[in-house]
Tab-separated table of N, CA and C in Angstrom:
chain	number	residue	atom	x	y	z
A	769	UNK	N	78.525	106.283	148.229
A	769	UNK	CA	79.260	105.025	148.099
A	769	UNK	C	79.150	105.110	146.348
A	770	UNK	N	78.726	104.695	146.109
A	770	UNK	CA	78.806	104.148	144.621
A	770	UNK	C	79.257	104.595	143.520
A	771	UNK	N	79.419	106.141	143.695
A	771	UNK	CA	80.105	107.613	143.209
A	771	UNK	C	81.693	107.049	143.140
A	772	UNK	N	81.933	106.740	144.177
A	772	UNK	CA	83.293	106.434	144.592
A	772	UNK	C	84.512	105.430	144.082
A	773	UNK	N	83.147	104.423	143.777
A	773	UNK	CA	83.685	103.306	142.960
A	773	UNK	C	83.651	103.617	141.375
A	774	UNK	N	82.637	104.255	141.306
A	774	UNK	CA	82.532	104.861	139.901
A	774	UNK	C	83.819	105.251	139.519
A	775	UNK	N	84.395	106.423	140.624
A	775	UNK	CA	85.402	107.598	139.973
A	775	UNK	C	86.846	106.425	140.140
A	776	UNK	N	87.051	105.548	141.089
A	776	UNK	CA	88.108	104.590	141.248
A	776	UNK	C	88.234	103.999	140.105
A	777	UNK	N	87.036	103.602	139.589
A	777	UNK	CA	87.503	102.497	138.389
A	777	UNK	C	87.403	103.464	136.876
A	778	UNK	N	86.839	104.637	137.180
A	778	UNK	CA	87.415	105.899	135.822
A	778	UNK	C	88.869	105.822	135.902
A	779	UNK	N	89.588	106.110	137.468
A	779	UNK	CA	90.610	106.366	137.619
A	779	UNK	C	91.967	105.247	137.567
A	780	UNK	N	91.454	104.379	137.709
A	780	UNK	CA	92.497	103.075	136.994
A	780	UNK	C	92.014	102.986	135.393
A	781	UNK	N	90.970	102.917	134.988
A	781	UNK	CA	91.255	102.744	133.546
A	781	UNK	C	92.073	103.664	132.984
A	782	UNK	N	92.082	104.849	133.643
A	782	UNK	CA	92.728	105.874	132.500
A	782	UNK	C	94.326	105.686	132.812
A	783	UNK	N	94.489	105.249	134.564
A	783	UNK	CA	96.209	104.899	134.410
A	783	UNK	C	96.573	104.044	133.551
A	784	UNK	N	95.468	102.879	133.472
A	784	UNK	CA	96.269	101.773	132.266
A	784	UNK	C	96.403	102.601	131.048
A	785	UNK	N	95.402	103.364	130.561
A	785	UNK	CA	95.489	103.895	129.078
A	785	UNK	C	96.820	104.279	129.323
A	786	UNK	N	97.167	105.247	130.141
A	786	UNK	CA	97.789	106.321	130.688
A	786	UNK	C	99.776	105.254	129.733
A	787	UNK	N	99.653	104.227	130.709
A	787	UNK	CA	100.765	102.995	130.718
A	787	UNK	C	100.819	102.293	129.365
A	788	UNK	N	99.723	102.327	128.615
A	788	UNK	CA	99.833	101.792	127.345
A	788	UNK	C	100.869	102.881	126.715
A	789	UNK	N	99.961	103.800	127.046
A	789	UNK	CA	100.263	104.925	125.993
A	789	UNK	C	101.978	105.193	126.095
A	790	UNK	N	102.517	105.121	127.387
A	790	UNK	CA	104.263	105.238	127.649
A	790	UNK	C	104.900	104.203	127.108
A	791	UNK	N	103.930	102.950	126.869
A	791	UNK	CA	104.515	101.670	126.430
A	791	UNK	C	104.984	101.624	124.985
A	792	UNK	N	104.501	102.851	124.154
A	792	UNK	CA	105.008	102.799	122.861
A	792	UNK	C	105.966	103.565	122.139
A	793	UNK	N	106.343	102.956	121.556
A	793	UNK	CA	108.072	103.411	120.646
A	793	UNK	C	107.821	103.377	119.481
A	794	UNK	N	108.645	104.052	118.603
A	794	UNK	CA	108.913	104.370	117.558
A	794	UNK	C	109.986	103.794	116.912
A	795	UNK	N	109.895	102.326	116.141
A	795	UNK	CA	111.286	101.889	115.456
A	795	UNK	C	111.191	101.485	114.415
A	796	UNK	N	112.541	101.467	113.377
A	796	UNK	CA	112.426	101.071	112.059
A	796	UNK	C	113.165	99.917	111.546
A	797	UNK	N	113.209	99.859	110.689
A	797	UNK	CA	114.184	98.650	110.322
A	797	UNK	C	114.546	99.343	108.900
A	798	UNK	N	116.039	99.025	108.673
A	798	UNK	CA	116.415	98.814	107.239
A	798	UNK	C	116.984	97.664	106.717
A	799	UNK	N	116.622	97.577	105.162
A	799	UNK	CA	116.993	96.051	105.187
A	799	UNK	C	117.036	96.191	103.733
A	800	UNK	N	117.516	95.141	103.165
A	800	UNK	CA	117.660	95.302	101.733
A	800	UNK	C	118.802	93.787	100.875
A	801	UNK	N	118.988	93.933	99.789
A	801	UNK	CA	119.907	93.010	98.971
A	801	UNK	C	120.746	93.802	98.127
A	802	UNK	N	121.688	93.336	98.709
A	802	UNK	CA	123.603	93.643	98.142
A	802	UNK	C	123.746	93.207	96.867
A	803	UNK	N	123.597	93.554	95.958
A	803	UNK	CA	124.219	93.319	94.820
A	803	UNK	C	125.609	94.277	94.223
A	804	UNK	N	126.188	93.480	92.835
A	804	UNK	CA	126.917	94.271	92.444
A	804	UNK	C	126.344	94.657	91.441
A	805	UNK	N	127.377	95.334	90.455
A	805	UNK	CA	127.024	96.026	89.549
A	805	UNK	C	126.673	95.042	88.048
A	806	UNK	N	126.011	94.175	88.182
A	806	UNK	CA	125.678	93.561	87.033
A	806	UNK	C	124.320	92.770	87.412
A	807	UNK	N	123.696	93.117	88.829
A	807	UNK	CA	122.905	92.695	89.175
A	807	UNK	C	123.148	91.236	90.167
A	808	UNK	N	124.501	90.991	90.104
A	808	UNK	CA	124.198	89.502	90.770
A	808	UNK	C	124.249	89.917	92.657
A	809	UNK	N	123.704	88.467	93.094
A	809	UNK	CA	123.491	88.887	94.727
A	809	UNK	C	124.855	88.326	95.666
A	810	UNK	N	125.251	89.251	96.713
A	810	UNK	CA	126.505	89.524	97.563
A	810	UNK	C	126.559	88.627	98.721
A	811	UNK	N	126.452	87.555	98.592
A	811	UNK	CA	126.149	86.933	100.220
A	811	UNK	C	127.578	87.015	100.763
A	812	UNK	N	127.340	87.281	102.268
A	812	UNK	CA	128.526	87.061	102.805
A	812	UNK	C	129.111	88.730	103.465
A	813	UNK	N	128.649	90.017	102.938
A	813	UNK	CA	128.613	91.211	102.979
A	813	UNK	C	128.561	91.387	104.379
A	814	UNK	N	129.116	92.126	104.497
A	814	UNK	CA	129.001	93.053	106.200
A	814	UNK	C	128.402	94.577	105.678
A	815	UNK	N	127.079	94.961	106.579
A	815	UNK	CA	126.003	95.911	106.472
A	815	UNK	C	126.346	96.361	108.041
A	816	UNK	N	126.530	97.818	107.880
A	816	UNK	CA	127.007	98.354	109.286
A	816	UNK	C	126.045	99.959	109.102
A	817	UNK	N	125.522	100.275	110.071
A	817	UNK	CA	124.285	100.951	110.238
A	817	UNK	C	125.091	102.103	111.306
A	818	UNK	N	124.865	103.044	111.197
A	818	UNK	CA	125.185	103.936	112.286
A	818	UNK	C	125.125	105.580	112.297
A	819	UNK	N	124.300	105.751	113.504
A	819	UNK	CA	123.544	107.262	113.771
A	819	UNK	C	123.669	107.798	114.978
A	820	UNK	N	123.046	109.059	115.338
A	820	UNK	CA	122.973	109.970	116.464
A	820	UNK	C	122.125	109.105	117.686
A	821	UNK	N	121.259	108.207	116.576
A	821	UNK	CA	120.351	107.623	117.903
A	821	UNK	C	120.558	106.221	118.138
A	822	UNK	N	121.951	105.599	118.105
A	822	UNK	CA	122.509	104.667	118.183
A	822	UNK	C	123.361	104.458	119.373
A	823	UNK	N	123.389	103.605	120.376
A	823	UNK	CA	124.733	103.948	121.281
A	823	UNK	C	125.774	102.766	120.514
A	824	UNK	N	125.556	102.430	120.319
A	824	UNK	CA	126.817	101.461	119.206
A	824	UNK	C	126.093	101.185	117.604
A	825	UNK	N	127.169	100.948	116.923
A	825	UNK	CA	126.989	100.496	115.644
A	825	UNK	C	126.336	99.272	115.378
A	826	UNK	N	125.421	99.382	115.119
A	826	UNK	CA	124.396	97.837	114.575
A	826	UNK	C	125.182	97.261	113.108
A	827	UNK	N	125.088	95.427	112.769
A	827	UNK	CA	125.416	95.087	111.623
A	827	UNK	C	124.924	94.294	111.328
A	828	UNK	N	125.283	93.792	110.076
A	828	UNK	CA	124.045	92.524	110.139
A	828	UNK	C	125.295	92.255	108.564
A	829	UNK	N	125.140	90.409	108.371
A	829	UNK	CA	125.876	90.333	107.636
A	829	UNK	C	124.139	89.528	106.146
A	830	UNK	N	124.617	89.880	104.824
A	830	UNK	CA	124.071	89.108	104.254
A	830	UNK	C	124.442	87.702	103.813
A	831	UNK	N	122.580	87.689	103.504
A	831	UNK	CA	122.852	85.671	103.684
A	831	UNK	C	123.197	84.929	102.094
A	832	UNK	N	122.434	83.988	101.723
A	832	UNK	CA	123.177	83.931	100.485
A	832	UNK	C	122.275	84.462	98.967
A	833	UNK	N	121.154	84.659	99.671
A	833	UNK	CA	120.492	85.419	98.810
A	833	UNK	C	120.545	86.969	98.299
A	834	UNK	N	121.897	87.529	99.334
A	834	UNK	CA	122.108	89.084	99.299
A	834	UNK	C	121.274	89.718	100.288
A	835	UNK	N	120.499	89.216	100.589
A	835	UNK	CA	119.532	89.895	102.261
A	835	UNK	C	119.768	90.492	103.418
A	836	UNK	N	119.844	90.950	103.860
A	836	UNK	CA	120.231	91.550	105.494
A	836	UNK	C	119.066	93.019	105.383
A	837	UNK	N	119.110	92.509	106.726
A	837	UNK	CA	117.968	93.696	107.775
A	837	UNK	C	118.700	93.801	109.138
A	838	UNK	N	118.237	95.200	109.453
A	838	UNK	CA	118.920	95.644	110.619
A	838	UNK	C	117.591	95.773	111.353
A	839	UNK	N	116.955	95.384	111.882
A	839	UNK	CA	115.659	95.801	112.455
A	839	UNK	C	115.826	96.649	114.359
A	840	UNK	N	114.530	96.857	114.766
A	840	UNK	CA	114.225	97.258	115.985
A	840	UNK	C	115.082	98.721	116.234
A	841	UNK	N	115.663	99.671	115.504
A	841	UNK	CA	116.317	100.638	114.996
A	841	UNK	C	115.559	101.952	115.614
A	842	UNK	N	116.217	102.764	116.543
A	842	UNK	CA	115.161	104.210	116.870
A	842	UNK	C	115.526	104.465	115.522
A	843	UNK	N	113.694	105.336	115.354
A	843	UNK	CA	113.761	106.323	114.092
A	843	UNK	C	114.822	107.156	114.477
A	844	UNK	N	114.698	107.669	112.790
A	844	UNK	CA	116.258	108.167	112.472
A	844	UNK	C	116.650	107.907	111.215
A	845	UNK	N	118.061	109.213	111.220
A	845	UNK	CA	119.079	109.333	110.078
A	845	UNK	C	119.997	107.987	110.192
A	846	UNK	N	120.120	107.356	109.339
A	846	UNK	CA	121.623	106.425	109.678
A	846	UNK	C	122.514	106.599	108.539
A	847	UNK	N	123.806	106.149	109.164
A	847	UNK	CA	124.505	106.035	107.175
A	847	UNK	C	124.765	104.654	107.820
A	848	UNK	N	125.005	104.385	106.119
A	848	UNK	CA	125.252	102.639	105.964
A	848	UNK	C	126.336	102.381	104.906
A	849	UNK	N	126.969	101.135	105.685
A	849	UNK	CA	128.413	100.800	105.204
A	849	UNK	C	128.090	99.492	104.566
A	850	UNK	N	128.413	98.849	103.332
A	850	UNK	CA	128.924	97.570	103.157
A	850	UNK	C	129.830	97.911	102.765
A	851	UNK	N	130.553	96.529	102.764
A	851	UNK	CA	131.704	96.367	102.870
A	851	UNK	C	131.529	94.575	102.522
A	852	UNK	N	132.606	94.043	101.451
A	852	UNK	CA	133.009	93.061	101.227
A	852	UNK	C	134.418	92.710	100.687
A	853	UNK	N	134.999	91.115	100.903
A	853	UNK	CA	136.191	91.490	100.391
A	853	UNK	C	136.287	91.545	99.073
A	854	UNK	N	137.197	92.469	98.306
A	854	UNK	CA	136.694	91.701	96.641
A	854	UNK	C	136.268	93.007	95.904
A	855	UNK	N	134.936	93.605	96.669
A	855	UNK	CA	134.537	94.762	96.052
A	855	UNK	C	134.513	95.782	96.988
A	856	UNK	N	134.338	97.403	96.343
A	856	UNK	CA	134.883	98.661	97.148
A	856	UNK	C	133.452	98.388	97.738
A	857	UNK	N	133.967	99.091	99.193
A	857	UNK	CA	132.918	99.716	100.005
A	857	UNK	C	131.651	100.739	100.013
A	858	UNK	N	130.610	100.745	99.369
A	858	UNK	CA	129.806	101.405	99.647
A	858	UNK	C	129.005	102.072	100.556
A	859	UNK	N	129.091	103.609	101.002
A	859	UNK	CA	127.932	104.054	102.020
A	859	UNK	C	127.267	105.604	101.678
A	860	UNK	N	126.215	104.833	102.606
A	860	UNK	CA	124.790	106.113	101.703
A	860	UNK	C	124.043	106.477	103.061
A	861	UNK	N	123.633	107.381	103.211
A	861	UNK	CA	122.671	107.932	103.939
A	861	UNK	C	121.493	107.647	104.103
A	862	UNK	N	120.651	106.946	104.839
A	862	UNK	CA	119.457	107.037	104.809
A	862	UNK	C	118.657	108.003	105.911
A	863	UNK	N	117.214	108.214	105.241
A	863	UNK	CA	116.325	109.323	105.831
A	863	UNK	C	114.873	108.722	106.642
């Protein structure tokens, strides 16, 4: 009877570990500061990321310091496009 309890206890523990392992995901964050050619920050710029691992395009707007963050992205390669009225649109590919 005691050996059955040990086997059941070990089995439950292994199932718990498997569930934890399956819950693990790999995500990425793309972040940065948008500046002009003179180094001045650009507030209100629209930053868009697209890639094969995304179902839809993700976007963010830079804050007063020109900072943006696109969090919880599936790991992968993305094309990032930054645009703001009065400035040329910039597109780059990340990996």
